[in-house]
Short mmCIF file of C-alpha atoms (C1' of nucleotides) in Angstrom, two decimals:
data_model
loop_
_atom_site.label_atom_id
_atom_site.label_comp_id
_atom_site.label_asym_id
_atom_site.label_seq_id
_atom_site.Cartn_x
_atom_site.Cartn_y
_atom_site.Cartn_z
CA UNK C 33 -35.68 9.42 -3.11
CA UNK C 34 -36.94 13.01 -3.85
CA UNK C 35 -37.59 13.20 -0.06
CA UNK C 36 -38.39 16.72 1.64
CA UNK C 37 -39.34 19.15 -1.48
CA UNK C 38 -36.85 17.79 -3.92
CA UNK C 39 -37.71 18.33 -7.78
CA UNK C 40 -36.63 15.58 -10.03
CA UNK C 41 -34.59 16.60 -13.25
CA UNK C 42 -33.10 15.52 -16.09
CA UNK C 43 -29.78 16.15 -15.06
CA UNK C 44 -30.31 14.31 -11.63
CA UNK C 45 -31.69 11.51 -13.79
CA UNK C 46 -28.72 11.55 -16.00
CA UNK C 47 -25.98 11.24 -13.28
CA UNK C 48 -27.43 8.58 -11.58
CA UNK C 49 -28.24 6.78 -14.74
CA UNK C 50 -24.63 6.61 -15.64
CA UNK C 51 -24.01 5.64 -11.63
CA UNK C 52 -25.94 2.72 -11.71
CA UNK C 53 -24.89 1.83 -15.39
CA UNK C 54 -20.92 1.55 -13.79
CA UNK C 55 -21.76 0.52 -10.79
CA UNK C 56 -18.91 -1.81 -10.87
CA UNK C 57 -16.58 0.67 -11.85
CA UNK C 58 -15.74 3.88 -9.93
CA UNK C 59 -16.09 7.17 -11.33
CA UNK C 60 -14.23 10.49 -11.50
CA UNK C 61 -16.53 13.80 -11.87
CA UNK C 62 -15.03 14.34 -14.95
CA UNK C 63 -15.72 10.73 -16.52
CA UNK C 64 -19.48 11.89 -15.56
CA UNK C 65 -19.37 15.13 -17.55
CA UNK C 66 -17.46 13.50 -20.51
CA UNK C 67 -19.69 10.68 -20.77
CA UNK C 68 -22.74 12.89 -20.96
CA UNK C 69 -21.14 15.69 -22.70
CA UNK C 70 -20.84 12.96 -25.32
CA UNK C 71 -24.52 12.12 -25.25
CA UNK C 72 -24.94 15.12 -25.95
CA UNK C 73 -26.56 15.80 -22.67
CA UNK C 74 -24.41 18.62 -21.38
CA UNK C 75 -24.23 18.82 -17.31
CA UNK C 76 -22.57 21.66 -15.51
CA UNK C 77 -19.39 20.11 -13.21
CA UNK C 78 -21.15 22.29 -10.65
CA UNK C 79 -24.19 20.38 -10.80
CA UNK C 80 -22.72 16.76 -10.85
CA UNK C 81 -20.28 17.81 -7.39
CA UNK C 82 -23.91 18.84 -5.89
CA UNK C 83 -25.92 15.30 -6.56
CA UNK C 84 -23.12 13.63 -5.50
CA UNK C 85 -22.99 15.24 -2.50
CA UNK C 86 -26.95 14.59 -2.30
CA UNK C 87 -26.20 10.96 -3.15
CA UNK C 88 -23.23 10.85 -0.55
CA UNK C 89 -25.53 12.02 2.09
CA UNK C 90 -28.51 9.70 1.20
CA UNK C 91 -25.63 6.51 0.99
CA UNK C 92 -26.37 5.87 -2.63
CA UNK C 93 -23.17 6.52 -3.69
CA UNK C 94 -19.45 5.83 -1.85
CA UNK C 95 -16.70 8.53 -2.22
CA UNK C 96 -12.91 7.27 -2.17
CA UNK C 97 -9.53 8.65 -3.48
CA UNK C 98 -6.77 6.54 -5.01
CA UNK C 99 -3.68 6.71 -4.47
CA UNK C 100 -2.07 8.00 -7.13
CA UNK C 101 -5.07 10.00 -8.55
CA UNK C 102 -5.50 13.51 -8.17
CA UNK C 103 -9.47 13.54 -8.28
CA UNK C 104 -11.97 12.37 -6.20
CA UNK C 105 -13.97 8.25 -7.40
CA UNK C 106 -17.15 7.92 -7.24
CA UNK C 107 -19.45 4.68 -6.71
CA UNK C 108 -22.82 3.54 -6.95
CA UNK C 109 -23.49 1.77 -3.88
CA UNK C 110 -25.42 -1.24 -4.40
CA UNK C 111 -26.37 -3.14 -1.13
CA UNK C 112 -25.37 -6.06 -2.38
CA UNK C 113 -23.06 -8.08 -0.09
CA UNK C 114 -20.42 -8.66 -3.03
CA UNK C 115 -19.44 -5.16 -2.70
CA UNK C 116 -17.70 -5.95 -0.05
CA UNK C 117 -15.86 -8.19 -1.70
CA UNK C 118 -14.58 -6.10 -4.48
CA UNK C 119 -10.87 -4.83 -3.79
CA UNK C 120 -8.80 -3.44 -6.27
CA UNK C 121 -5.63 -4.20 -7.74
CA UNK C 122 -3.36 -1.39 -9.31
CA UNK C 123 -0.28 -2.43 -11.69
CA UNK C 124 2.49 -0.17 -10.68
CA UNK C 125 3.86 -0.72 -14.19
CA UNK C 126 0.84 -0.36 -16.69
CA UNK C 127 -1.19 1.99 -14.50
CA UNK C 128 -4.43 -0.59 -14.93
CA UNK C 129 -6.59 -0.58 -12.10
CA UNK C 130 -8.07 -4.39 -11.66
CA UNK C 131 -10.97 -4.29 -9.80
CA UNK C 132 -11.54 -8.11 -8.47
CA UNK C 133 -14.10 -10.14 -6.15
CA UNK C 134 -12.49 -12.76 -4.47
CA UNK C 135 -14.14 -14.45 -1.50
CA UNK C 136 -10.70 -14.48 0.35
CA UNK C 137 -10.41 -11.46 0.44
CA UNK C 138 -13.15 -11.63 2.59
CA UNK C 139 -12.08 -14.17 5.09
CA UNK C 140 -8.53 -12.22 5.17
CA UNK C 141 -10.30 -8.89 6.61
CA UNK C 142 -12.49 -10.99 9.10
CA UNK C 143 -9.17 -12.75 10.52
CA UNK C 144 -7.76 -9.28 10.63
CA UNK C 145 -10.79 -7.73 12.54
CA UNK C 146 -11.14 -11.33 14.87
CA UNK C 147 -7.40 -11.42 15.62
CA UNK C 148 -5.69 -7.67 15.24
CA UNK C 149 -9.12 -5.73 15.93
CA UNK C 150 -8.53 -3.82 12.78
CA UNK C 151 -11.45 -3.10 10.47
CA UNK C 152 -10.21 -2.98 6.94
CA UNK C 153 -12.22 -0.84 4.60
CA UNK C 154 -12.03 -2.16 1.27
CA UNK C 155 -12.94 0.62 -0.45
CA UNK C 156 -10.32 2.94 0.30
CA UNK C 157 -7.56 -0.05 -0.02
CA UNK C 158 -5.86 -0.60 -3.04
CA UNK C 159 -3.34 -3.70 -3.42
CA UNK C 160 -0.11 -2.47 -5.81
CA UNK C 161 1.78 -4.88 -7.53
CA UNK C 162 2.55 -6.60 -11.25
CA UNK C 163 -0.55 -7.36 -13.33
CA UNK C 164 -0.16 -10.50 -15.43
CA UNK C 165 0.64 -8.97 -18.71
CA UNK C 166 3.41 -6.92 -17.07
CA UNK C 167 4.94 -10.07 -15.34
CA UNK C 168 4.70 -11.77 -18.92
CA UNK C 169 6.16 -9.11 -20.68
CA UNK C 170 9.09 -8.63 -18.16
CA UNK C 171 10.12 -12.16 -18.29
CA UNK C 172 10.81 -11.87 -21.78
CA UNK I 137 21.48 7.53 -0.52
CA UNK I 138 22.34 10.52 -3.26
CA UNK I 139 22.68 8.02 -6.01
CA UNK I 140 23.21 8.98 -9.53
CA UNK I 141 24.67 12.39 -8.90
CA UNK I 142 22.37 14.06 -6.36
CA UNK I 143 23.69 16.60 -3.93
CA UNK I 144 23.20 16.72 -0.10
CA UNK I 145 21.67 19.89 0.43
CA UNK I 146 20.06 21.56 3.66
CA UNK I 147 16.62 21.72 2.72
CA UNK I 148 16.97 18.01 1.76
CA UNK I 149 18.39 16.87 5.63
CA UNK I 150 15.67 19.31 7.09
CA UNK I 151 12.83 17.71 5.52
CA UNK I 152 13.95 14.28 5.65
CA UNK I 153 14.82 15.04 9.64
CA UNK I 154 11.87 16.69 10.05
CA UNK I 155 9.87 13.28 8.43
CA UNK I 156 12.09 11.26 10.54
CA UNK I 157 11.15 12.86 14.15
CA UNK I 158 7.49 12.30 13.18
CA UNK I 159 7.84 8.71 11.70
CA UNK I 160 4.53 7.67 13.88
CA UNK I 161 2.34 10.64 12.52
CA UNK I 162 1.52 11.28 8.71
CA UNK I 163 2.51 15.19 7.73
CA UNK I 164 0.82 17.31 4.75
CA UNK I 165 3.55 19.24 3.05
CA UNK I 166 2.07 22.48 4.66
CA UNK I 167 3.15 21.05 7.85
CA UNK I 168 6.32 20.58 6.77
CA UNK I 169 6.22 24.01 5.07
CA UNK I 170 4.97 25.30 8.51
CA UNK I 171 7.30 23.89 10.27
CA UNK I 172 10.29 24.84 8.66
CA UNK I 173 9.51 28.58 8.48
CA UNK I 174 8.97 28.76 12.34
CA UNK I 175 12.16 27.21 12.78
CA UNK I 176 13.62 30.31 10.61
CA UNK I 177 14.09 27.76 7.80
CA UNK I 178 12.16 28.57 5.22
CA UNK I 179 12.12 26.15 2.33
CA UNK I 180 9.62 26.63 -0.94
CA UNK I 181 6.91 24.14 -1.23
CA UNK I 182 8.09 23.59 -4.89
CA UNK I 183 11.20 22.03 -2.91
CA UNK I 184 9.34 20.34 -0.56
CA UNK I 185 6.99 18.61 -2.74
CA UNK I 186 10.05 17.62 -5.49
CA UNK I 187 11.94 15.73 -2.55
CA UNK I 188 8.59 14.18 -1.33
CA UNK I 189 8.25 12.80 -5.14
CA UNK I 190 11.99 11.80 -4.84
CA UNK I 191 11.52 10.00 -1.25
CA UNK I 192 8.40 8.36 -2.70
CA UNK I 193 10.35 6.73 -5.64
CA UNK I 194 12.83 5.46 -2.99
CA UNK I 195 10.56 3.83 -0.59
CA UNK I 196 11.63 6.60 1.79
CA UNK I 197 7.92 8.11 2.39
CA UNK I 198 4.32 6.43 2.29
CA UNK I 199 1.83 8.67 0.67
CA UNK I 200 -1.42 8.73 1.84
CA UNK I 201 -4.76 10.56 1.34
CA UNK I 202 -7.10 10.45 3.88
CA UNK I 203 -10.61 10.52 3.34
CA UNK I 204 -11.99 13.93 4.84
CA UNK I 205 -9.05 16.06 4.06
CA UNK I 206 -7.69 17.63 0.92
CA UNK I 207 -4.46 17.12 0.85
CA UNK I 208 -2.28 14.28 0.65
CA UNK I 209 -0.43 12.68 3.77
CA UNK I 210 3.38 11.83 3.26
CA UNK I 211 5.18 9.24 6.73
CA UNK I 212 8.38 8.63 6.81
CA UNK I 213 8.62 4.59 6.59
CA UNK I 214 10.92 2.26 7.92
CA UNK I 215 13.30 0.84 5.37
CA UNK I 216 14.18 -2.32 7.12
CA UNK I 217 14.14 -5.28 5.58
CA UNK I 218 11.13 -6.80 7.43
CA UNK I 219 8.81 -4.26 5.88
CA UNK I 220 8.89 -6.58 2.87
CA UNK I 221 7.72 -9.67 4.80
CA UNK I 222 4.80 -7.68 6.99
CA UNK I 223 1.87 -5.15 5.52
CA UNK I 224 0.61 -2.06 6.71
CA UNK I 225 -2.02 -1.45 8.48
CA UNK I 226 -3.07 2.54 8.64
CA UNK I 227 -6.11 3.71 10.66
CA UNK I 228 -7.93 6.67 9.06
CA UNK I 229 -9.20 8.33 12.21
CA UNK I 230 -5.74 8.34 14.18
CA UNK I 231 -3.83 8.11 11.49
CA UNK I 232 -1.31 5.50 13.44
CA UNK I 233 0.68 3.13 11.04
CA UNK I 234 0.47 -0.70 12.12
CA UNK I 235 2.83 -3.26 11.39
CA UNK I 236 1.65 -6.98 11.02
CA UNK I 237 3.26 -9.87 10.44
CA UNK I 238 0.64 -12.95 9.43
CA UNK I 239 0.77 -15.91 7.90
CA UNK I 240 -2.66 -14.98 6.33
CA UNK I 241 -1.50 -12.07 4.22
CA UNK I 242 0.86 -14.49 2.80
CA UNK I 243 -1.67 -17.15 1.61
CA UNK I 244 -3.91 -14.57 0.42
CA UNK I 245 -1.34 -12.80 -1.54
CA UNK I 246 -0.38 -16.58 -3.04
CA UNK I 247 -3.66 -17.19 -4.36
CA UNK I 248 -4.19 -13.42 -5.55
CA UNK I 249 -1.09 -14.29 -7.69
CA UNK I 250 -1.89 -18.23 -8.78
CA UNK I 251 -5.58 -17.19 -9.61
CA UNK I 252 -5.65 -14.16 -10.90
CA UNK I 253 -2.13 -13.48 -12.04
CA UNK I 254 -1.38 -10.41 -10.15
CA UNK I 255 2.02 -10.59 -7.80
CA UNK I 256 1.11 -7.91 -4.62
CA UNK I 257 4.04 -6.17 -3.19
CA UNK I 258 3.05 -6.02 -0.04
CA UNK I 259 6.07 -3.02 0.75
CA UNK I 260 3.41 -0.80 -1.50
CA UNK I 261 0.38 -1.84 -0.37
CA UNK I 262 -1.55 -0.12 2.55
CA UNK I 263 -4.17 -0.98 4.08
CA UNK I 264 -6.58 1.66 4.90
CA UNK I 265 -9.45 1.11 7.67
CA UNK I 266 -9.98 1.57 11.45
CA UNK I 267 -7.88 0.71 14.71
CA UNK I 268 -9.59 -1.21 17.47
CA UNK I 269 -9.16 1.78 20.10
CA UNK I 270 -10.79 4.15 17.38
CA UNK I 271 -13.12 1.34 17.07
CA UNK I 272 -14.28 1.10 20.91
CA UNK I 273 -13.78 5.22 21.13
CA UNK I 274 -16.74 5.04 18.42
CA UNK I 275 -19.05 2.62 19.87
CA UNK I 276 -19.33 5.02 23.11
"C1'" DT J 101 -46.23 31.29 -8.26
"C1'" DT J 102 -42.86 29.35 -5.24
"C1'" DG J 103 -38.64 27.72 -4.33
"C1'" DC J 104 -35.32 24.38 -5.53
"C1'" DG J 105 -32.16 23.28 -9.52
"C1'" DT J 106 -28.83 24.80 -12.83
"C1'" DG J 107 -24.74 26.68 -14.75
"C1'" DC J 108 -21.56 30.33 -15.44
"C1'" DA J 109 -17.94 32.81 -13.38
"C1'" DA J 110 -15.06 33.44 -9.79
"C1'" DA J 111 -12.79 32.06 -5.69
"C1'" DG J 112 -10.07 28.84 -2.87
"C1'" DG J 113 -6.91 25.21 -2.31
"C1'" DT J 114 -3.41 21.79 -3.78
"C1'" DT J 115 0.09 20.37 -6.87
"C1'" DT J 116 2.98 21.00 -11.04
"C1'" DT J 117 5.82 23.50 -14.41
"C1'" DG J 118 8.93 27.14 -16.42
"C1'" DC J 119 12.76 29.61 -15.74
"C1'" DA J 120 16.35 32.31 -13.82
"C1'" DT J 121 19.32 32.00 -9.98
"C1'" DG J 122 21.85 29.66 -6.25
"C1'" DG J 123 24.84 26.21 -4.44
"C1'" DC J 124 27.17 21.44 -4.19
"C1'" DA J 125 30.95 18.84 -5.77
"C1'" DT M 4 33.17 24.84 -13.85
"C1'" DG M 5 29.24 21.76 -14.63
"C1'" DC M 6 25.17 20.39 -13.04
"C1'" DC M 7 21.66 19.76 -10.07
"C1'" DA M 8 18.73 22.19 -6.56
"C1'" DT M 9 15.96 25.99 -5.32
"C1'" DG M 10 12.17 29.18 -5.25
"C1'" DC M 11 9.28 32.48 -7.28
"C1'" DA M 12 5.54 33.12 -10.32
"C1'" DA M 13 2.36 31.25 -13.07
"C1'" DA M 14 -0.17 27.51 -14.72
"C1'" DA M 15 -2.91 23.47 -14.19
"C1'" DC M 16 -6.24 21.08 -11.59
"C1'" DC M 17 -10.00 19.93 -8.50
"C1'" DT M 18 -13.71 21.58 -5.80
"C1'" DT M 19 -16.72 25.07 -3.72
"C1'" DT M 20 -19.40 29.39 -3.59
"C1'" DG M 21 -22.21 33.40 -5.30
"C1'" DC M 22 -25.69 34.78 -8.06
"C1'" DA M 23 -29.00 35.30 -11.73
"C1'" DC M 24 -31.91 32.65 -14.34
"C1'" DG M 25 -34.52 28.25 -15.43
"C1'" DC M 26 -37.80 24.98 -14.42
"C1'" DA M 27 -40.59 21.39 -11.62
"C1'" DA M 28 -44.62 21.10 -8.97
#
DNA sequence: TTGCGTGCAAAGGTTTTGCATGGCA
DNA sequence: TGCCATGCAAAACCTTTGCACGCAA
């Protein structure tokens, strides 16, 4: 980090604090500024859009839209392999976004790049459907 | 079709027609906007986006964002009955819709919903990645 | 001191809403 | 005639850009 005359600052800190600390969650820009507005570390929105764009570039962080969502998510990338294991679920009736790690997901999206030639990208797919407590309370 | 007292109106048939002869491409609702006004039709985007919403509640239209651009993508999709049984497979670079049948998706979407609860309609689902000729165009 | 970082304000773009008018049935 | 549909204008958002000032090194 802080390659090629690049000054480190709290607010650079700050963002990529929060990042890490949901870096099984995905973030909107303004989650960022409400969470440290909060702290009462106040961040300009202009600011936060330019160190992700920094982070984007660098491959810290992964950039993805939802279906559904107006704004732009934002995720720490860790290199971990599970990563590419976590999909996400979204209830069409509660609005809950599920994120889940599954290894068959896994093996589903390596039969579907052995036998279609497709390469599914996990992070931009989102599986709708009924969560559990829906299904429950619909049954009723 | 026109359920629960809706009227047939033109800018309705022109925008569904206009969805229909580019079922194999995705279409931002400034194409459609463009579209229409070079064919002397004008029609207000307010319109255009209010019948999308409509269509989209219907199962008429997919909506799609696509990462790179900043609006959304709207394709017309097939209502056939089959469309429940297969998934969708949409490539991001070329923006062609794939239709798969496999025995896989089925499994997978069985244990997604004795495991974790969650029932996956596949007619919703997407998913999002990259097609094997955009694949082998890359690798050159 | 130097030059990048910051944040306000403003601009640019997409989508939604309010409201008066138009048009289908 | 009774509603829904339409479209303009304006609002609501999200994101980017310009510019003066702040701050790290």
């Amino acid at each position: 980090m802080n390659r090629n005359g690049s000054y480190k600052t709290k607010q650079q800190s700050a963002i990529l604090g929060f990042l890490m600390e949901n870096k099984d969650n995905h973030v909107t820009v303004n989650d960022i500024s409400d969470y440290l507005e909060q702290e009462g570390n106040h961040v300009g929105v202009t600011t936060i859009y330019r160190h992700l764009d920094k982070l984007l570039e660098q491959g810290l962080v992964r950039k993805y839209t939802v279906d559904g969502t107006t704004s732009a998510c934002f995720q720490y990338a860790n290199t971990g392999e599970e990563c590419h294991r976590h999909f996400h679920l979204k209830c069409e009736k509660c609005g809950k976004l599920i994120h889940l790690t599954c290894s068959h997901i896994n093996e589903m999206c390596g039969h579907i790049f052995d036998e279609h030639g497709f390469r599914v990208d996990l992070y931009r797919t989102v599986f709708y459907g009924i969560c559990r407590e829906c299904s429950e309370r619909e049954e009723k």
